[in-house]
PDB file of C-alpha atoms in Angstrom:
ATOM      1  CA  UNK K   1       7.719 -36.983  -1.719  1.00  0.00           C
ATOM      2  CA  UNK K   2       4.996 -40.128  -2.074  1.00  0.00           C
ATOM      3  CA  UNK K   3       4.829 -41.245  -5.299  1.00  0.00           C
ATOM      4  CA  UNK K   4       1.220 -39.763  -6.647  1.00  0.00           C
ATOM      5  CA  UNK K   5       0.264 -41.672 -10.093  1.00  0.00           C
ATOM      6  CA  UNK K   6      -3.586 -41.065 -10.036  1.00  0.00           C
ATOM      7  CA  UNK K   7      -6.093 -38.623  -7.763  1.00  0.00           C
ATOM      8  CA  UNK K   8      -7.175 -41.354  -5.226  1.00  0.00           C
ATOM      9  CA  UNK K   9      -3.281 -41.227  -4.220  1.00  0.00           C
ATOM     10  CA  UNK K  10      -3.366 -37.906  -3.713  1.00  0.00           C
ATOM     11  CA  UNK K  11      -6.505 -38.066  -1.321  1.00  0.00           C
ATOM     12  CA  UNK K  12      -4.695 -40.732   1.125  1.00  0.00           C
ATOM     13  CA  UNK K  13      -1.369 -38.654   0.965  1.00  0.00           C
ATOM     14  CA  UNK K  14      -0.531 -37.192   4.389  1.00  0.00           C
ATOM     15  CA  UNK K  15       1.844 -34.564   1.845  1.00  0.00           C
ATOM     16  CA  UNK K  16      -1.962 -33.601   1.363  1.00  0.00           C
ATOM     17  CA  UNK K  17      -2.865 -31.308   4.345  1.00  0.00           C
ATOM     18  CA  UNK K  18      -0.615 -28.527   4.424  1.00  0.00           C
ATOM     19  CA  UNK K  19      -1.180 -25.964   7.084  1.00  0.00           C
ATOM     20  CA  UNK K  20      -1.932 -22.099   5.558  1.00  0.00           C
ATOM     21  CA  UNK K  21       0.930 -19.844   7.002  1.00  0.00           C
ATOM     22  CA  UNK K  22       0.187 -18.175  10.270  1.00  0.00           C
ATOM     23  CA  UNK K  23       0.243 -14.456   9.970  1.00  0.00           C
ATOM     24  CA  UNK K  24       1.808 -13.615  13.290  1.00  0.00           C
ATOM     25  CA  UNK K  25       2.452  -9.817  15.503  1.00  0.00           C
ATOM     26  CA  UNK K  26       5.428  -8.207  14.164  1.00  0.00           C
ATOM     27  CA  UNK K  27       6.539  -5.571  16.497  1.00  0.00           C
ATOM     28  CA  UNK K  28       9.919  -3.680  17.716  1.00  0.00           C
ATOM     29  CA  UNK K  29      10.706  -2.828  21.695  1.00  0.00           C
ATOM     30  CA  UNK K  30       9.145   0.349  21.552  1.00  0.00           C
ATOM     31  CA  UNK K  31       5.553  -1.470  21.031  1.00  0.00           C
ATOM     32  CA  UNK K  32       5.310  -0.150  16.774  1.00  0.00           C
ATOM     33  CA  UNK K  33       4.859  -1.822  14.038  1.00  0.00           C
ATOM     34  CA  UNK K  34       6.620  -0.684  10.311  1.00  0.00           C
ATOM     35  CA  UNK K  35       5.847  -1.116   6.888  1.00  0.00           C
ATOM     36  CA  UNK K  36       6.568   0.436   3.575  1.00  0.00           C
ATOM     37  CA  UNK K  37       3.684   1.333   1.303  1.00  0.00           C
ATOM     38  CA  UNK K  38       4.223   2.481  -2.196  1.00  0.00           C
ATOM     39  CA  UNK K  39       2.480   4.361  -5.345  1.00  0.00           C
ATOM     40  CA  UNK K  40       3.089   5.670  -8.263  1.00  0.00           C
ATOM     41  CA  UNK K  41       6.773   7.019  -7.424  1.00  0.00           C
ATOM     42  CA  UNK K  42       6.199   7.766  -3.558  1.00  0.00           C
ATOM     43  CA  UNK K  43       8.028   5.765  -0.879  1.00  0.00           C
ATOM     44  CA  UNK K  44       6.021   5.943   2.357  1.00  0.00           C
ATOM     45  CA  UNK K  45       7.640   4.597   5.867  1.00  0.00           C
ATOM     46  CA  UNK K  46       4.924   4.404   8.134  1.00  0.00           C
ATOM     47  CA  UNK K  47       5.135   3.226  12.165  1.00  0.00           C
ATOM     48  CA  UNK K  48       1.841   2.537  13.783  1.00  0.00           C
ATOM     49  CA  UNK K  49       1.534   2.095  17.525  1.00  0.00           C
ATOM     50  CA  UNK K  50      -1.103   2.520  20.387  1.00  0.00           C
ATOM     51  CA  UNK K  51      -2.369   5.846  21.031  1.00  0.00           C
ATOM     52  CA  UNK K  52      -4.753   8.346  20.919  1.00  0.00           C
ATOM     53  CA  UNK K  53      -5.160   8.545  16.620  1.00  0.00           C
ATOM     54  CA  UNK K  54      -2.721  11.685  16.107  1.00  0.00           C
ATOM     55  CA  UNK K  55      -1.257  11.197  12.327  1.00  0.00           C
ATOM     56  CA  UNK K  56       1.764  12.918  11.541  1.00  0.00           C
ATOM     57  CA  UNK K  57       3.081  12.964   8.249  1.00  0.00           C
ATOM     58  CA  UNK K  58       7.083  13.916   7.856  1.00  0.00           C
ATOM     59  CA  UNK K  59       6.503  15.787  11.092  1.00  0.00           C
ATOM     60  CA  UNK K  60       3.405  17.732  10.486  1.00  0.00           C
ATOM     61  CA  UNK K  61      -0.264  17.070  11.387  1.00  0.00           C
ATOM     62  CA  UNK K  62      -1.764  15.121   8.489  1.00  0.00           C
ATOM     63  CA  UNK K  63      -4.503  17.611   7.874  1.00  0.00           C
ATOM     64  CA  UNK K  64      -1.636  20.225   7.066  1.00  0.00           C
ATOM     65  CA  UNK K  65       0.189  18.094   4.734  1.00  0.00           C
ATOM     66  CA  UNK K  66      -2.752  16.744   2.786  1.00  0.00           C
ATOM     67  CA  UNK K  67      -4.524  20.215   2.755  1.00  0.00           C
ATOM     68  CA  UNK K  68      -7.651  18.299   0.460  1.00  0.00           C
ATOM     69  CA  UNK K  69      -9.531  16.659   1.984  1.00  0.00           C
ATOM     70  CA  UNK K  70      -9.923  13.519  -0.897  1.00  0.00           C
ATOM     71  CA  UNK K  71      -6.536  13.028   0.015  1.00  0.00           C
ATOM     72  CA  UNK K  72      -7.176  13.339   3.949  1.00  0.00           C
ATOM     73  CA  UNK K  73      -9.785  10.568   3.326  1.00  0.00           C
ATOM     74  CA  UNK K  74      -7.508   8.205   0.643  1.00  0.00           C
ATOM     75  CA  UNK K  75      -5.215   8.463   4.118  1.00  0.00           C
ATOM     76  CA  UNK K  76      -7.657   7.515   7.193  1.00  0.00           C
ATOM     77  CA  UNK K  77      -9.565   4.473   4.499  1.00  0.00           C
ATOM     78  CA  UNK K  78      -7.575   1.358   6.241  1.00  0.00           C
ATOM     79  CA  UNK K  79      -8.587   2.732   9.827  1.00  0.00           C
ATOM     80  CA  UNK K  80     -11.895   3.484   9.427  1.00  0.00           C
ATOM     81  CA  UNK K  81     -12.538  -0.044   7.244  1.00  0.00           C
ATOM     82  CA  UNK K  82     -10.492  -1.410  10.268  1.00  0.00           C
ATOM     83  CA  UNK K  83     -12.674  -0.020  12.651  1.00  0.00           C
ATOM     84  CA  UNK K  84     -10.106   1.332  14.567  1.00  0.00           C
ATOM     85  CA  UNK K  85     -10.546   5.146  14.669  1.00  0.00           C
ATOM     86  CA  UNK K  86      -8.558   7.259  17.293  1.00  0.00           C
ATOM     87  CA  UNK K  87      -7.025   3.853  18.804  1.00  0.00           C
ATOM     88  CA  UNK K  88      -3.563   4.026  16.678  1.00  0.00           C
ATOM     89  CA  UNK K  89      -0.442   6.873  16.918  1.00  0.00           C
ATOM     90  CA  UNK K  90       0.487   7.092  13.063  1.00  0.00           C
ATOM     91  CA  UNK K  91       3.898   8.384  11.835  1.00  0.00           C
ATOM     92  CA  UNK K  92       4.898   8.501   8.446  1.00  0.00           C
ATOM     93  CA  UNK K  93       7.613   9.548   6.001  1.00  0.00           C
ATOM     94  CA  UNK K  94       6.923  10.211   2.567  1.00  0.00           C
ATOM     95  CA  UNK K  95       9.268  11.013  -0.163  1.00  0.00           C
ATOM     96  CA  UNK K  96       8.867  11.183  -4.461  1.00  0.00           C
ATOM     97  CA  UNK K  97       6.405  11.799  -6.286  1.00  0.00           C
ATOM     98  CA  UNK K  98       3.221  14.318  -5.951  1.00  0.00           C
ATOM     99  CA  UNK K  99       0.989  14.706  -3.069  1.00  0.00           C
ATOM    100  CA  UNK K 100      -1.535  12.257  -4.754  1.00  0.00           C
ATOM    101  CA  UNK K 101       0.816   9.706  -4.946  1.00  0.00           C
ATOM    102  CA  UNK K 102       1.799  10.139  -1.990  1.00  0.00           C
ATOM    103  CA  UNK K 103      -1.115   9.772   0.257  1.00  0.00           C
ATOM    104  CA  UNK K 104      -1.684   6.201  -1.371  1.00  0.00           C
ATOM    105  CA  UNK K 105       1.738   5.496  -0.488  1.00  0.00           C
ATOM    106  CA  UNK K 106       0.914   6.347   3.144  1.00  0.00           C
ATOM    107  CA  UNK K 107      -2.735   4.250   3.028  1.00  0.00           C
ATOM    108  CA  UNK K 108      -0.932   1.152   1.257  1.00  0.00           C
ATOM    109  CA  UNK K 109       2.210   1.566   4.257  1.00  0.00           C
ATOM    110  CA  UNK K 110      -0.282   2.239   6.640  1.00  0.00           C
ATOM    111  CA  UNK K 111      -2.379  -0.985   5.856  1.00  0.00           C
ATOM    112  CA  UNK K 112       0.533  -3.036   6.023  1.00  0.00           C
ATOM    113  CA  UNK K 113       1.713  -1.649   8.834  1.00  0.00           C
ATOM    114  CA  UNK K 114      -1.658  -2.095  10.661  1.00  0.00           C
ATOM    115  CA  UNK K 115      -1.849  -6.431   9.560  1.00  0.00           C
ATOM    116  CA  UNK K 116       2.121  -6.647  11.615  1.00  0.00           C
ATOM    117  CA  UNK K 117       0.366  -4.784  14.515  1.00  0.00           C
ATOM    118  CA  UNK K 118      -3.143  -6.627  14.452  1.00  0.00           C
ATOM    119  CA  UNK K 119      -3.094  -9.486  12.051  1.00  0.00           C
ATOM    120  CA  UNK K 120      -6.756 -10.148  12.762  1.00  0.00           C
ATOM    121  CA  UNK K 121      -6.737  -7.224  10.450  1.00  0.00           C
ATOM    122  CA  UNK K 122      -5.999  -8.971   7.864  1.00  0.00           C
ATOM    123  CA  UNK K 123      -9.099 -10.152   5.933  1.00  0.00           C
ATOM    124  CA  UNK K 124     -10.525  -6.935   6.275  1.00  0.00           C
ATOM    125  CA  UNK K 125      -8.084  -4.927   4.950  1.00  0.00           C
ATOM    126  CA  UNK K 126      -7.285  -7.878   2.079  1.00  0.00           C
ATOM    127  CA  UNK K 127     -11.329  -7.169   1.075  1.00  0.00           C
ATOM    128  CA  UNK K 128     -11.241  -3.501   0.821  1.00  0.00           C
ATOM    129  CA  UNK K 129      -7.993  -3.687  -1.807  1.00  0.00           C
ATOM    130  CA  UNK K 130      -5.612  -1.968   0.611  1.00  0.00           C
ATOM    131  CA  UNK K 131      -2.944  -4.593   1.078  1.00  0.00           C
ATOM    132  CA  UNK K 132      -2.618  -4.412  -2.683  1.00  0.00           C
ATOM    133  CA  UNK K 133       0.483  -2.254  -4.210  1.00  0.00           C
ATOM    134  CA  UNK K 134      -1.187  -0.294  -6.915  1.00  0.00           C
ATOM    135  CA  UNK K 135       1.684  -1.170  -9.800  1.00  0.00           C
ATOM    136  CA  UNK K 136       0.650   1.103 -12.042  1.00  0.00           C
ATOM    137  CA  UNK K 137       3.466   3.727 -12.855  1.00  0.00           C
ATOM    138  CA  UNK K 138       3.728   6.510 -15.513  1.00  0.00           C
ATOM    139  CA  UNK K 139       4.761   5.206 -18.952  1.00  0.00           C
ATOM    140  CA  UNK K 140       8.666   5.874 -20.175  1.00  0.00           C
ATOM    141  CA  UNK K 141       9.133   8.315 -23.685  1.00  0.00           C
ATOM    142  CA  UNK K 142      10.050   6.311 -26.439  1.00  0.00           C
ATOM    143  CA  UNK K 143      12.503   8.090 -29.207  1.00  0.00           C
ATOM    144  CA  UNK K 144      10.831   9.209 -32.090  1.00  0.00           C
ATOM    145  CA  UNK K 145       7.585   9.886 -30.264  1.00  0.00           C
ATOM    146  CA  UNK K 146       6.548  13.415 -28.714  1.00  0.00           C
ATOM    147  CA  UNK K 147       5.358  11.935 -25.156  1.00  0.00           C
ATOM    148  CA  UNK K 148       5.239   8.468 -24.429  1.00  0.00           C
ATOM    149  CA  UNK K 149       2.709   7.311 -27.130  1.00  0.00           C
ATOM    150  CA  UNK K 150       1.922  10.685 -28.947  1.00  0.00           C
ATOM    151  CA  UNK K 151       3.357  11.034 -32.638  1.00  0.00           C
ATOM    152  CA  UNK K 152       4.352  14.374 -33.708  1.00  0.00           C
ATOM    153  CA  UNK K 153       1.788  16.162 -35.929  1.00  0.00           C
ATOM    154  CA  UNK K 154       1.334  14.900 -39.281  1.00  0.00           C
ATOM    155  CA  UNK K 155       1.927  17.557 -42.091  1.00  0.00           C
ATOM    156  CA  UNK K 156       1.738  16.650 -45.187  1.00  0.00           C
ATOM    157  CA  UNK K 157       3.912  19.403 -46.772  1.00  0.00           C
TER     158      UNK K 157
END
C-alpha cells in the first residue's frame, strides 16, 4: 500500500484504478443456470435453461399453481423486463410460506438465476428492483402484548 498523505497522492497512485468485478456465465453440464430467491418465509430453487418458455412450478404448470393471475404476473416480471419471453425453460421449487410469498420468491430466484445465465442481464434486471431480496419479514409477538404490537384492551374497571 503507497503511502497516501494528501489527494494529489491519491490521483498519481496506480492502487487508484481498480477494475469493477466481471460478472461472468455461471452454468452446470446440463446447460442451466440456479439460484435461490427468497420472500417473506418462502425458499424458491429455480433452474433456468434454453427452451421454449414452459414454467413449471414444483412440477405443475405455473398457471395451475398461481391460479391469480397478479401472482402469474409478479412471476413472468424479470422475463418480460428482460425481454426474453418464450426463450427460457423455467423450473422451480417453492417451499414456506403462502402463495404470495411465494411467487416473489420464484421472481427474486428467477432474476438471479437469469444474471448467471445472461449476465448482460444484469443492469436491467438491477433497474427494475428484481435482484433485490425484499427483507421485510412478519414481526415476532412480544410477551405481554396481544399480537406483535397490539396491547390488550384497556378497561378501566
Amino acid at each position: 500500500m503507497a503511502d497516501l498523505s494528501s489527494l494529489k497522492d491519491l490521483g498519481t497512485s496506480s492502487e487508484a484504478a481498480v477494475a469493477a468485478p466481471a460478472h461472468v456465465r455461471k452454468v452446470d453440464s446440463l446447460g442451466r443456470s440456479y439460484a435461490t430467491g427468497k420472500r417473506k418465509d418462502a425458499v424458491a430453487r429455480v433452474w433456468v435453461k434454453a427452451g421454449s418458455g414452459k414454467i413449471i412450478v414444483n412440477g405443475k404448470d405455473f398457471t395451475a399453481y398461481f391460479a391469480r393471475p397478479v401472482l402469474q404476473m409478479i412471476l413472468r416480471q424479470p422475463i418480460v423486463a428482460a425481454a426474453r419471453d418464450g426463450q427460457f425453460d423455467i423450473v422451480a421449487t417453492v417451499a414456506g410460506g403462502g402463495l404470495s410469498g411465494q411467487a416473489g420468491a420464484v421472481r427474486h430466484g428467477l432474476s438471479k438465476a437469469l444474471t448467471y445465465f445472461e449476465p448482460g442481464l444484469r443492469s436491467v434486471l438491477k433497474k427494475g428492483g428484481f435482484l433485490t431480496r425484499d427483507s421485510r419479514v412478519v414481526e415476532r409477538k412480544k410477551y405481554g402484548k396481544a399480537k406483535a404490537r397490539r396491547s390488550f384492551q384497556f378497561s378501566k374497571r
